[in-house]
Short mmCIF file of C-alpha atoms in Angstrom, two decimals:
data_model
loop_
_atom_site.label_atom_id
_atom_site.label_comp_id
_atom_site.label_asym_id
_atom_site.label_seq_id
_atom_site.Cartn_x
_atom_site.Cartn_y
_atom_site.Cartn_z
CA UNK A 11 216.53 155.76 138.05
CA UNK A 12 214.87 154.91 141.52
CA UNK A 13 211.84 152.94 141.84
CA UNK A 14 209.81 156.02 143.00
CA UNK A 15 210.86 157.93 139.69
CA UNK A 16 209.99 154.81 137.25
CA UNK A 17 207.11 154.66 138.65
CA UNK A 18 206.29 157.99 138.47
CA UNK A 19 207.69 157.92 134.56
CA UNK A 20 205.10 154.95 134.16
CA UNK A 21 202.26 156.65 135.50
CA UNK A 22 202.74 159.92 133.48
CA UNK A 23 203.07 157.59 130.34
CA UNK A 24 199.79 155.79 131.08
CA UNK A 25 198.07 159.40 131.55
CA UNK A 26 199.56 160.43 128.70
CA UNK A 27 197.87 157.35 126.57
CA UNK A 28 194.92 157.68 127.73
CA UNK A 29 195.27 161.53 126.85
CA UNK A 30 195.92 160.94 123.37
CA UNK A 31 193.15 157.67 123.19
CA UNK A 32 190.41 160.44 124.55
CA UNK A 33 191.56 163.80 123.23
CA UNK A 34 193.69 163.15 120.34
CA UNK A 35 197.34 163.20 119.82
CA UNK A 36 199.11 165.40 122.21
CA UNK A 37 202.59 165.43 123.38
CA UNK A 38 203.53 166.15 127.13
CA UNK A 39 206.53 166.67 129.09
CA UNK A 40 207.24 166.39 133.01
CA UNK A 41 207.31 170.02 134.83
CA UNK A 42 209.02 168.60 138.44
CA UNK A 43 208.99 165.45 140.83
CA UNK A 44 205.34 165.51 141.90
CA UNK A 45 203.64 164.80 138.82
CA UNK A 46 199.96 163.22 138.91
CA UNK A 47 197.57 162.58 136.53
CA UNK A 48 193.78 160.95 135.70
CA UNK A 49 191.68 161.08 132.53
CA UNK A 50 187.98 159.60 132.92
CA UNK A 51 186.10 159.93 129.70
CA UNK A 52 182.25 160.55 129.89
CA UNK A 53 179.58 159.71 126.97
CA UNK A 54 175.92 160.44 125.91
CA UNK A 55 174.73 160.26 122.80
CA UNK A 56 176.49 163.73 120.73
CA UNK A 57 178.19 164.52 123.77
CA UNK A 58 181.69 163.56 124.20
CA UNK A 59 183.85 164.82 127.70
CA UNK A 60 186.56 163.95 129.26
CA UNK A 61 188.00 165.41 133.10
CA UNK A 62 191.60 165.97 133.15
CA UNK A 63 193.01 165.83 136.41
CA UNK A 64 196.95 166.60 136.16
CA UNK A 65 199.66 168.38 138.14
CA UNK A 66 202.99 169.77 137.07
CA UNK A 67 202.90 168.44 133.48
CA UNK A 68 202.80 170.53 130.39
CA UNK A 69 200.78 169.33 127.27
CA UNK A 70 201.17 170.47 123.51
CA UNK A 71 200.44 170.06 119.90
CA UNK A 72 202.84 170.85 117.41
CA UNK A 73 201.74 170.54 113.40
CA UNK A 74 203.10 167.21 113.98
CA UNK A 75 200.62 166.14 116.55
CA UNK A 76 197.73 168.19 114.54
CA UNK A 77 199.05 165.96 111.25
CA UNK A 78 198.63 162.80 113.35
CA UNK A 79 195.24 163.62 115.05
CA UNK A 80 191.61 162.74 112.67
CA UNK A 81 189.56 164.92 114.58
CA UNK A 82 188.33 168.65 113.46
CA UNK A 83 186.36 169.81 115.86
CA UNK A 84 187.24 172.50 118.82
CA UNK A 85 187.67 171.70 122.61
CA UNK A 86 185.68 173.35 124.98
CA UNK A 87 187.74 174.03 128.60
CA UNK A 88 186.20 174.19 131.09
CA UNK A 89 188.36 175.12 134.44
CA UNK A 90 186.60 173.02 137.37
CA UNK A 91 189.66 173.07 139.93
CA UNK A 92 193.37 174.46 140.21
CA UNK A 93 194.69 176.76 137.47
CA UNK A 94 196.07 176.15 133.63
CA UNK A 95 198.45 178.06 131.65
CA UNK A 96 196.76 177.81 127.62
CA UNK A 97 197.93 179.17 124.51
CA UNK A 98 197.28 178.76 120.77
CA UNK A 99 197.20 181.02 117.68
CA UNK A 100 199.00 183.76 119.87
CA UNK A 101 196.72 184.10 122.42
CA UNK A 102 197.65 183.45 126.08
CA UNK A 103 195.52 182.91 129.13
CA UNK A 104 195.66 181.96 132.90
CA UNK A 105 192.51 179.62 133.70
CA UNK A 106 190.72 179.73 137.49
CA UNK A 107 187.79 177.68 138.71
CA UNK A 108 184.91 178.36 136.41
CA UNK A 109 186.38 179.70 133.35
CA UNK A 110 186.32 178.76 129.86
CA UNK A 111 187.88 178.81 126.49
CA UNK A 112 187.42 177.27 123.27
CA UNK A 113 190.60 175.19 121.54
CA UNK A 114 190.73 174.99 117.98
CA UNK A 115 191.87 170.96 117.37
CA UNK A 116 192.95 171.88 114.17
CA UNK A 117 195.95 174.56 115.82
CA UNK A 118 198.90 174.43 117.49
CA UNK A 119 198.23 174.43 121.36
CA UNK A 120 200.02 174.59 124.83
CA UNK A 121 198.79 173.89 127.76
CA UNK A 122 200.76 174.20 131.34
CA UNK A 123 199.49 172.83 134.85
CA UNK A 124 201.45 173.38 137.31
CA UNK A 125 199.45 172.78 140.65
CA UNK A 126 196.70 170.32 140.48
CA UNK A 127 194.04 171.12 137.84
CA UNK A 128 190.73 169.89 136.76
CA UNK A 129 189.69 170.26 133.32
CA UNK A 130 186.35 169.45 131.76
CA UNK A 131 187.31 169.19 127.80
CA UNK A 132 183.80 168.57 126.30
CA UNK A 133 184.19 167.89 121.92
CA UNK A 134 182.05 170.45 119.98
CA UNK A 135 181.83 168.87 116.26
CA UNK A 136 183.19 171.59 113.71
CA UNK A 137 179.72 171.43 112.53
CA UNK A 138 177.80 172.80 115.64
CA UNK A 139 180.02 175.75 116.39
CA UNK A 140 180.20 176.46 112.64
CA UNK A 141 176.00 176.49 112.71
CA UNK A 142 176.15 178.78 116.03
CA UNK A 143 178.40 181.37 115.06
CA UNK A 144 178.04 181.36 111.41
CA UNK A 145 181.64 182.70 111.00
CA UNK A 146 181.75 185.38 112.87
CA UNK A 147 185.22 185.15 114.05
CA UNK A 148 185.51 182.49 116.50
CA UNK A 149 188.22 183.47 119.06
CA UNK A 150 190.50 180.69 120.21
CA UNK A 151 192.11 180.79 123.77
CA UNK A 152 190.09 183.68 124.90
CA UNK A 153 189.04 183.17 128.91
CA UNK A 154 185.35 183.43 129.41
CA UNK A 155 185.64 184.74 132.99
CA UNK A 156 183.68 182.32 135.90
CA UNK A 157 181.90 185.62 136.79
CA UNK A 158 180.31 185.92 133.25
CA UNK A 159 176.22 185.32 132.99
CA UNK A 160 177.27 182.63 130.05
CA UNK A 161 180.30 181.52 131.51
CA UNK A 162 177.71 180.45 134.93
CA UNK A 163 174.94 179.25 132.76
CA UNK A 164 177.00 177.21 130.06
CA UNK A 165 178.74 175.76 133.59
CA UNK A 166 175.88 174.27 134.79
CA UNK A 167 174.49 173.30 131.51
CA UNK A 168 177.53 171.07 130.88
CA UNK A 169 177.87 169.83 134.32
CA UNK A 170 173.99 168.68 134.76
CA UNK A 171 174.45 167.05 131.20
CA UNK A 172 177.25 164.21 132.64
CA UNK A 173 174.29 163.32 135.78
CA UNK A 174 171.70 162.62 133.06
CA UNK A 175 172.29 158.70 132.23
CA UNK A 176 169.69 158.69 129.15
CA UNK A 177 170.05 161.28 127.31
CA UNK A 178 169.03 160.56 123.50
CA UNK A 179 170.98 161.89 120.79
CA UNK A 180 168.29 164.25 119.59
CA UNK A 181 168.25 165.93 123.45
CA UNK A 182 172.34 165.30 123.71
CA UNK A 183 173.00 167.32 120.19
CA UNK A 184 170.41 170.09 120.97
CA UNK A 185 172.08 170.07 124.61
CA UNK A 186 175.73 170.82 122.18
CA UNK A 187 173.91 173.60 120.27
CA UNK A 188 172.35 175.27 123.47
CA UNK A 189 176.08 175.68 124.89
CA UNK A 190 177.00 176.86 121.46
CA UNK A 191 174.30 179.39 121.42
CA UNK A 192 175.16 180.74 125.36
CA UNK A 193 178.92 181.35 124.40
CA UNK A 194 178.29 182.88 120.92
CA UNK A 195 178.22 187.15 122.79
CA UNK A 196 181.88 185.46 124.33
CA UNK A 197 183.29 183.47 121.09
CA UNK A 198 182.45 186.12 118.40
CA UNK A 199 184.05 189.15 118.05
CA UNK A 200 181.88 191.40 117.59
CA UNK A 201 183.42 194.72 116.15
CA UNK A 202 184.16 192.74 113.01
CA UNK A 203 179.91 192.32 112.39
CA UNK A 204 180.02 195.88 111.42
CA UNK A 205 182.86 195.48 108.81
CA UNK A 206 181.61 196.11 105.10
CA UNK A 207 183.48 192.79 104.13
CA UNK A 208 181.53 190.79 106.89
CA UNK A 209 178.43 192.19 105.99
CA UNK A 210 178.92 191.10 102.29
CA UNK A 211 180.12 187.84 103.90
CA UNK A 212 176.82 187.62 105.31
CA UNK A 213 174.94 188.15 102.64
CA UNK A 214 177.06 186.26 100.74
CA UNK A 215 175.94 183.21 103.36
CA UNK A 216 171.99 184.14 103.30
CA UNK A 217 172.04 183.95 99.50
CA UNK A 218 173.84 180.55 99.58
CA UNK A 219 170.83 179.42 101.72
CA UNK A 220 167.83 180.88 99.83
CA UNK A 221 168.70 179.14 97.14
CA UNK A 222 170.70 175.82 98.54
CA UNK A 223 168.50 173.66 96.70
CA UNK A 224 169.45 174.69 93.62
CA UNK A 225 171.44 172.14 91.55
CA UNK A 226 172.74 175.43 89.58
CA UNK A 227 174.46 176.82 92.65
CA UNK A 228 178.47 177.57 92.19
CA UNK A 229 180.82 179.97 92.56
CA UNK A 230 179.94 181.70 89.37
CA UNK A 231 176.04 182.13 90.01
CA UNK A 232 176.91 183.17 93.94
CA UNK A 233 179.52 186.35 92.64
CA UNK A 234 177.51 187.54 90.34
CA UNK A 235 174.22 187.72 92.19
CA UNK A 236 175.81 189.01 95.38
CA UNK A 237 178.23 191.45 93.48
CA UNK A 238 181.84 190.43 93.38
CA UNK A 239 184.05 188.94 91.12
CA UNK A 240 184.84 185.01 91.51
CA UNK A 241 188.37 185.75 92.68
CA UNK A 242 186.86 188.09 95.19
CA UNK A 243 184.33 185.73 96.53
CA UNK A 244 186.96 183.08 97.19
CA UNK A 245 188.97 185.50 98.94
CA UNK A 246 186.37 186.46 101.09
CA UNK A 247 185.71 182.77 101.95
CA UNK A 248 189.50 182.00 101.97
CA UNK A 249 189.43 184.85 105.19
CA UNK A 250 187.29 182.92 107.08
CA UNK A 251 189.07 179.51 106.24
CA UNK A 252 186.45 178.31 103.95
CA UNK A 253 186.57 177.26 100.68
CA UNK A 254 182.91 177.77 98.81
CA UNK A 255 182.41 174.76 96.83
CA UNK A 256 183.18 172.62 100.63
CA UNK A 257 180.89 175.43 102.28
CA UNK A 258 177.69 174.39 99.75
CA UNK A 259 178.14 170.73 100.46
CA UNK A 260 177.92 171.23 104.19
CA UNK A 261 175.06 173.24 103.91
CA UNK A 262 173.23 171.05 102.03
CA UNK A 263 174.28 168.20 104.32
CA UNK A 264 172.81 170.19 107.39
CA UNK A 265 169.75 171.24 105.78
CA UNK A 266 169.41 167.10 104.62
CA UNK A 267 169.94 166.04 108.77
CA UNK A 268 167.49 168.44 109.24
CA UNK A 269 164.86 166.95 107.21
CA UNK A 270 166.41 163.26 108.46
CA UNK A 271 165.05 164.33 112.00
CA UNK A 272 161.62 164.65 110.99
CA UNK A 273 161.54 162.16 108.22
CA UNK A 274 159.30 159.17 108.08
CA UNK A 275 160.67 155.59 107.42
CA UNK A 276 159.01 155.38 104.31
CA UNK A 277 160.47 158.85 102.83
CA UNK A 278 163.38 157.89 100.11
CA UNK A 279 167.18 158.98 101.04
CA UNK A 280 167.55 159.41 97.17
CA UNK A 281 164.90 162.08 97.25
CA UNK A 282 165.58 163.34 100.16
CA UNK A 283 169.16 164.34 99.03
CA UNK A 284 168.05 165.37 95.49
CA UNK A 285 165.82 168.04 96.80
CA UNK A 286 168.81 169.37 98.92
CA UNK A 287 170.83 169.54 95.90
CA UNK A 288 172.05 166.15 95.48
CA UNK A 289 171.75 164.14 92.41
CA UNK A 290 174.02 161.10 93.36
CA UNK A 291 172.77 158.97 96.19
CA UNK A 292 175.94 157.16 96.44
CA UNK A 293 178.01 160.21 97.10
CA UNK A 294 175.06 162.01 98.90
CA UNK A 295 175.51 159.02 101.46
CA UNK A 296 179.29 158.93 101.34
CA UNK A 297 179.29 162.85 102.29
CA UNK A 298 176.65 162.08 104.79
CA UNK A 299 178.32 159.85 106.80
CA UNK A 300 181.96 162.14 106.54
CA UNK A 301 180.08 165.05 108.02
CA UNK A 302 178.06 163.29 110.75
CA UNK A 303 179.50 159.50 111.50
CA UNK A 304 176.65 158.04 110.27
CA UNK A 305 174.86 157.19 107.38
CA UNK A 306 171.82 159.16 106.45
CA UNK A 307 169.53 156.07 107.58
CA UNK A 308 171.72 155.28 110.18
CA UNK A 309 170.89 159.04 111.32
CA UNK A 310 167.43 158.68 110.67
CA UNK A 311 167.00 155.61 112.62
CA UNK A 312 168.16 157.23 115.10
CA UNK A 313 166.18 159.87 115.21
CA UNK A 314 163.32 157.96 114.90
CA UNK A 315 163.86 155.55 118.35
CA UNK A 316 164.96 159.12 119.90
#
């Protein structure tokens, strides 16, 4: 091996670190002799980006990398410079300046760059898109054209976001649910909200949260009040990747952060969480802090200096 090649071997391992420090596990493999590569990682409050700058590389996740990786969330692309190859769940698309597509960390993925690329890959927590979309069939690698109205707003929206240098988490996470919101005509599919089992899905969902504080709430109660048999009703979640007994506990957790955001110091977590549905404290915090980092006064606290 010549110098110029271990150093070029030594360089793409460094990017490659600092790929899988930032983004996650990935795995990556050399596509010719002029490889280059940068990763700078940008932070403020909920928001978490990186820019990718690479050339001739290919990146990828097998179940192996998925298996290795913590993180649930989805990726959002964002094409700044150059072009990128990107696949997952059998979808494949060609990325130009200004496009964008939403990656599914929890999928297989592949990614090719051949000529230098920019990438903005900005984390949206599993959470946020869940809230925006409300299961409506979020489509993976699908390009948002750069000559879309949300594609142009969502662009600049992101981009003004990384010159603000004090943003506070209550502005950073509403900033995260505002891009969520612009994308949701691109990321849903839409011919599916006229399906008879999405709109039983749906009202499966708007039961669920007219009567989330219920202590009584379960599988059993939900079937029979919205008309299907148990089996059916964890079919119909099982569709959407759900399970229903998970789906009522996050609920309840994002109805109690919610109320966290406009709680006073001298409110009770105890009773806050029992009035959402939860009658342990100790696992209403333990849940708490799985969903959201945090615990719930951790959350609060911040909230409250926000």
């Amino acid at each position: 091996m010549t110098t110029a090649q271990a150093q070029r071997a030594d360089h793409f391992d460094q990017w490659l670190q600092g790929i899988n420090q930032v983004c996650g596990r990935f795995g990556a493999k050399l596509l010719g002799s002029e490889f280059s590569g940068a990763i700078r990682e940008y932070k403020a409050g909920a928001i978490k980006l990186s820019f990718v700058d690479v050339a001739q590389a290919r990146l990828y996740r097998t179940q192996k990398e998925v298996a290795q990786s913590d993180g649930k969330h989805f990726y959002l692309a964002l094409q700044l410079n150059g072009r990128a190859g990107m696949e997952q769940a059998g979808n494949s698309i060609e990325m130009s300046p200004g496009d964008i597509t939403l990656i599914d960390s929890t999928l297989p993925s592949d990614f090719v760059y051949h000529e230098n690329s920019r990438q903005l890959s900005l984390i949206l927590p599993r959470h946020v898109v869940e809230q925006g979309l409300r299961f409506s069939g979020v489509r993976c690698a699908q390009r948002i054209p750069a000559s879309s109205p949300v594609a142009m707003l969502a662009n600049r929206l992101i981009l003004e976001s990384t010159r603000q240098d004090s943003l506070s988490l209550p502005e950073s996470e509403a900033t995260l649910e505002a891009v969520v919101s612009l994308l949701r005509p691109a990321l849903c599919a839409a011919e599916v909200e006229q399906d008879a089992h999405e709109r039983m899905f749906r009202k499966t969902l708007r039961f669920i949260d007219e009567h989330i504080r219920a202590e009584e709430l379960c599988p059993e109660t939900i079937a029979r009040e919205v008309g299907v048999s148990v089996r059916g009703l964890y079919r119909m979640f099982a569709r959407k990747g759900l399970v229903v007994a998970q789906y009522i506990k996050n609920r309840r957790l994002d109805f109690c952060a919610e109320s966290l955001r406009h709680a006073t110091a001298e409110q009770k977590l105890s009773a806050l969480g029992y009035a959402w549905g939860f009658t342990d404290s100790s696992y209403f915090s333990t849940a708490f802090k799985a969903r959201f980092g945090v615990s719930p006064s951790e959350y609060r606290k911040q909230y409250s200096q926000g």
